[in-house]
Short mmCIF file of C-alpha atoms in Angstrom, two decimals:
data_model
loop_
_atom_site.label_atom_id
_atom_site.label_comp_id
_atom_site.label_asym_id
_atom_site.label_seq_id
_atom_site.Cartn_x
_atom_site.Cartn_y
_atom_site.Cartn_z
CA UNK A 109 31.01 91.81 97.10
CA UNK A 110 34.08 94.13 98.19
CA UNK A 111 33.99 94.19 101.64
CA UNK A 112 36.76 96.17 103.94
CA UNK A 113 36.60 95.47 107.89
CA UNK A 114 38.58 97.60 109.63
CA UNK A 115 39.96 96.31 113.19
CA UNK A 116 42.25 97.15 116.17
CA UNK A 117 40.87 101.01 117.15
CA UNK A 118 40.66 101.96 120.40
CA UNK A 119 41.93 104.46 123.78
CA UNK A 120 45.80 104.56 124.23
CA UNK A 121 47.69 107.27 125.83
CA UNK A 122 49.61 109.57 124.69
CA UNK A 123 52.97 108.21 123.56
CA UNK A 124 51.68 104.76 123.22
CA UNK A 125 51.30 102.83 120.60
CA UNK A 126 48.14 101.50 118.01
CA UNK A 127 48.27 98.98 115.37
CA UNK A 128 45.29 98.62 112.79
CA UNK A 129 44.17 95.82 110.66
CA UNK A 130 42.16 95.79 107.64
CA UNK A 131 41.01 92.44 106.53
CA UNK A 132 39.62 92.90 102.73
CA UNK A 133 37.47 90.20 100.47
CA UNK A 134 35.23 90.39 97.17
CA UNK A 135 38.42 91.13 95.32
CA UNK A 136 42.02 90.69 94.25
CA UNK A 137 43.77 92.29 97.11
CA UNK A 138 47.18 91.96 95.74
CA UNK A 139 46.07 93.49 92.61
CA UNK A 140 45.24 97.11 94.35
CA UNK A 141 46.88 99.93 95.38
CA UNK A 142 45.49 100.85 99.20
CA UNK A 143 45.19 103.88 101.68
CA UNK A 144 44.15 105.12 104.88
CA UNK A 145 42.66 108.29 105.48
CA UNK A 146 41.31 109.56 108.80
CA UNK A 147 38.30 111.47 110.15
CA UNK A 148 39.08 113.54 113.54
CA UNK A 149 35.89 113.72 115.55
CA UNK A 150 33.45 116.03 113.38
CA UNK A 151 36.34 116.84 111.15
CA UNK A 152 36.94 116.48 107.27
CA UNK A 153 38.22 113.89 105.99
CA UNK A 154 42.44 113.33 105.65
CA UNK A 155 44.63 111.40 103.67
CA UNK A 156 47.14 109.10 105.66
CA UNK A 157 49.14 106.81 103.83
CA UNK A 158 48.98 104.61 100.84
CA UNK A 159 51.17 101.66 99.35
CA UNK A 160 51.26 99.50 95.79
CA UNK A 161 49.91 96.63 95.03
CA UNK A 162 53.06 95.18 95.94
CA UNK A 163 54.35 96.95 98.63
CA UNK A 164 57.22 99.10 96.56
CA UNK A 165 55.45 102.67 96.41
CA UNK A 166 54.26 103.85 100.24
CA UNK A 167 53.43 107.43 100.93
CA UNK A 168 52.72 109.06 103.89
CA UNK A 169 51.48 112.62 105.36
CA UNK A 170 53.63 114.86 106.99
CA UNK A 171 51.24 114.84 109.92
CA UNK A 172 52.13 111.26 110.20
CA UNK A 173 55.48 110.66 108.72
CA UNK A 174 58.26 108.87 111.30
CA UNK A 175 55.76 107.62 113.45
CA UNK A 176 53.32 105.66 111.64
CA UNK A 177 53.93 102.28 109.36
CA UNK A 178 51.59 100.84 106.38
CA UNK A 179 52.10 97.50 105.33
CA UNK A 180 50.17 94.86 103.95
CA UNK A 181 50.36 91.08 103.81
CA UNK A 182 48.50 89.85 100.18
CA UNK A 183 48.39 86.07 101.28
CA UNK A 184 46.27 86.89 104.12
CA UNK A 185 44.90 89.96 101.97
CA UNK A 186 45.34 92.50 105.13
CA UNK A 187 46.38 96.25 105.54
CA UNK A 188 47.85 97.33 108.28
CA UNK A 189 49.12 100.74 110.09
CA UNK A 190 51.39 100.69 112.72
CA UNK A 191 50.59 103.97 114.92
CA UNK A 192 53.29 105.04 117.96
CA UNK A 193 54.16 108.15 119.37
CA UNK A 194 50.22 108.84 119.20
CA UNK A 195 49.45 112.11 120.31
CA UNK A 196 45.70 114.15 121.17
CA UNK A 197 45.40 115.05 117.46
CA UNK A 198 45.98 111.56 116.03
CA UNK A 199 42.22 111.19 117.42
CA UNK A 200 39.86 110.07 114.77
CA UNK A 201 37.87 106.86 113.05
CA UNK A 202 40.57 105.59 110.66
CA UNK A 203 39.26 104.13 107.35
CA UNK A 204 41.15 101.92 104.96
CA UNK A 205 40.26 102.04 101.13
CA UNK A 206 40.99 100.79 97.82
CA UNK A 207 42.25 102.48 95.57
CA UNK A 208 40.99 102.81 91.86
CA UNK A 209 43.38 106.07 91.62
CA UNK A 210 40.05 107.50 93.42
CA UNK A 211 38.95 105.50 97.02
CA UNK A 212 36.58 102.98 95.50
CA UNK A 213 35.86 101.22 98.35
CA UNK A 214 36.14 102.47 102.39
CA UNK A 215 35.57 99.83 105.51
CA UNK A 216 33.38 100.92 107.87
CA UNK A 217 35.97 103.00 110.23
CA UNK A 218 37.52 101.98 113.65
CA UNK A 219 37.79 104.95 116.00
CA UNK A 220 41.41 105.69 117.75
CA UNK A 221 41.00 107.14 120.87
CA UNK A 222 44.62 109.25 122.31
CA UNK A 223 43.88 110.58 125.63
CA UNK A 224 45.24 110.23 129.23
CA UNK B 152 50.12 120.50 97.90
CA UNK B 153 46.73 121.25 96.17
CA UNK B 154 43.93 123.06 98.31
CA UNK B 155 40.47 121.44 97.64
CA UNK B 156 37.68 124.41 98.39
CA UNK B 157 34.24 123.46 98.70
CA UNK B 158 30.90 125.96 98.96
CA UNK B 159 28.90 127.20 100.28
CA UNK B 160 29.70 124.89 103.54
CA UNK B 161 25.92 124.47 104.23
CA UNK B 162 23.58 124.21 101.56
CA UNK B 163 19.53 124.34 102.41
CA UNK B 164 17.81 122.75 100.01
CA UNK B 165 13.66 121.51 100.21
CA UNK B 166 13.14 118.11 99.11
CA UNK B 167 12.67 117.75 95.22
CA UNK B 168 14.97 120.87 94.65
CA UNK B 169 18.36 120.84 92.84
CA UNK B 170 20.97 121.03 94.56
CA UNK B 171 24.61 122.57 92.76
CA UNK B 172 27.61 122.13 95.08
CA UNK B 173 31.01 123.34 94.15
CA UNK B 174 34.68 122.67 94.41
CA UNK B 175 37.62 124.45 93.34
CA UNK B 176 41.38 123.49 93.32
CA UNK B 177 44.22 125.59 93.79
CA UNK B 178 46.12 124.83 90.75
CA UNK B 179 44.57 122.32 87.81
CA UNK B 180 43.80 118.96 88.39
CA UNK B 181 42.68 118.44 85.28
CA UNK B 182 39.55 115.76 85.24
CA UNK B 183 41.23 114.03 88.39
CA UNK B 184 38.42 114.87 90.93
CA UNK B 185 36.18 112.24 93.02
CA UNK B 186 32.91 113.28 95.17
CA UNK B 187 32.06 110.87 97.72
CA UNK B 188 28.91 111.44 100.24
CA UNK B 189 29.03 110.86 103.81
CA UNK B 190 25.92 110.14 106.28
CA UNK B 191 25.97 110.35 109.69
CA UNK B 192 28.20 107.09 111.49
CA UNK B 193 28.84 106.37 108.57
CA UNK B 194 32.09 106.06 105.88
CA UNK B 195 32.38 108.02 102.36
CA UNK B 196 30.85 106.54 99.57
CA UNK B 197 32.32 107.31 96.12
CA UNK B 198 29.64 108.86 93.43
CA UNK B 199 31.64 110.31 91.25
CA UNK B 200 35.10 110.05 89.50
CA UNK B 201 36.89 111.45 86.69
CA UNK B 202 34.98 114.96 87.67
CA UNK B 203 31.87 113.28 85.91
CA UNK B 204 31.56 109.52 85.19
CA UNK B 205 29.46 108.27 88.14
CA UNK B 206 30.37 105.26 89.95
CA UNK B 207 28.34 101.85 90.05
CA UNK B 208 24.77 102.02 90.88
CA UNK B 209 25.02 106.10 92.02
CA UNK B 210 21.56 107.26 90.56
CA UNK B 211 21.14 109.42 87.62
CA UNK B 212 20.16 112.64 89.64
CA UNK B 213 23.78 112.74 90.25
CA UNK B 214 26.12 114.86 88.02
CA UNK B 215 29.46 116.29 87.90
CA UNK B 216 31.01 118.71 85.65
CA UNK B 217 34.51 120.49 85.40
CA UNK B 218 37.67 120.48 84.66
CA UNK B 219 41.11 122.42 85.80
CA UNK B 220 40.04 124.15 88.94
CA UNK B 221 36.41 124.24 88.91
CA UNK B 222 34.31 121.65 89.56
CA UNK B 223 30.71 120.99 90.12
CA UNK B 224 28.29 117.87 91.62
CA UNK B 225 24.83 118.35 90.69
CA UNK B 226 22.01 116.76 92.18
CA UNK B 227 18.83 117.09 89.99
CA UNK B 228 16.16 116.59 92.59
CA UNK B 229 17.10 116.18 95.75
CA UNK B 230 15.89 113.01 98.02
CA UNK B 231 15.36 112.78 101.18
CA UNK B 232 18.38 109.99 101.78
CA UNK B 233 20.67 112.44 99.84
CA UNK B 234 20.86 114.75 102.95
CA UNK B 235 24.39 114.31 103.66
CA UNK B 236 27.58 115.46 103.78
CA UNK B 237 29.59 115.30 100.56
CA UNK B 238 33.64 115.36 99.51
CA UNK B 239 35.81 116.44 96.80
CA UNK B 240 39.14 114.72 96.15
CA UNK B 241 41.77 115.37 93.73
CA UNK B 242 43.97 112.48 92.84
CA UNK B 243 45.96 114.21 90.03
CA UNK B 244 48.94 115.69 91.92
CA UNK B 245 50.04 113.38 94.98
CA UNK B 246 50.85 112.93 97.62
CA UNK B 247 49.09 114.26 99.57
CA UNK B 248 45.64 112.89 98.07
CA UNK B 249 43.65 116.12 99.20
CA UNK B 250 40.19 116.71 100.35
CA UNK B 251 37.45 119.86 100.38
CA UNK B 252 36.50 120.37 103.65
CA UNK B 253 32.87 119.18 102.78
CA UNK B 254 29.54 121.09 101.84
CA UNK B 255 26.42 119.86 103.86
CA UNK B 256 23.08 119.66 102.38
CA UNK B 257 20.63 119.86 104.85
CA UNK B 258 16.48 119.70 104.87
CA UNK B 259 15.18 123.35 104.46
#
């Protein structure tokens, strides 16, 4: 069974600094292609970042670009994101999925929380 | 970038009605479009790719159709755990990977 847990969410400041885990199983995690999109509080959902299989390809959103950092680590098949210079409208549950060219597979969320 | 645009942005619907939701892209995507379905707390669950191949063990009262810019997810006859909010995503021209802003189907 594919299973995605999402880790590391929580209430920073603004300014400060965030780093999210994503520890995946049921499958060949250095086979896939992975992204994380974000849901702002009763928002839609938005596209983040994404990186290859093998770490050559990463992508971000102009929203985020220069401030946040995907990477993954296959022998310990996690997915990370690196988050600083968080500001109010970084707020949102941040979801990490597989990618199949379409999102597959989503963890369950962790919520990032940027507010003084 | 491509703008995904879903409607209506509410749908009413009475249990054991059909339910036709739509999406339309700003420029062709050709048959690179996803729906996904989102219930309260918790995250998006795919149904649908390729605009109308549906994903492992989605039911048969879901259908998609479309191609280019027009797109539509069809659900035969509605349930009562289909009340939900549900996504379209094009993955033909990206980044960014882009999303409709979601249609709600709610009890009538």
């Amino acid at each position: 069974e594919v299973q995605l847990v999402e880790s590391g969410g929580g209430l920073v400041q603004p300014g400060g600094s965030l780093r999210l885990s994503c520890a995946a199983s049921g499958f060949t995690f250095s086979s896939y292609s992975m992204n994380w999109v974000r849901q702002a509080p009763g928002k839609g959902l938005e596209w983040v970042s994404y990186i290859s299989s093998s770490s050559s390809t990463i992508y971000y959103a102009d929203s985020v670009k220069g401030r946040f950092t995907i990477s993954r680590d296959n022998a310990k098949n996690s997915l990370y994101l690196q988050m600083n210079s968080l500001r109010a409208e970084d707020t949102a549950v941040y979801y990490c999925a597989r990618d199949d060219n379409y999102e597959d597979y989503w963890g369950q969320g962790t919520l990032v929380t940027v507010s003084s | 970038e491509i703008v995904m645009t879903q409607s209506p942005a509410t749908l009413s619907v009475s249990p054991g009605e059909r339910a036709t939701l739509s999406c339309r892209a700003s420029q062709s995507v050709s048959s690179n479009l996803a729906w996904y379905q989102q219930k309260p707390g918790q995250a998006p669950r795919l149904l649908i790719y390729g605009a109308s191949t549906r994903a492992t063990g989605i039911p048969a009262r879901f259908s998609g159709s479309g191609s280019g810019t027009e797109f539509t997810l069809t659900i035969s006859s509605l349930q009562s755990e289909d009340f939900a909010v549900y996504y379209c995503q094009q993955y033909n021209n990206w980044p960014p990977l882009t999303f409709g802003q979601g249609t709600k189907v709610e009890i009538k």
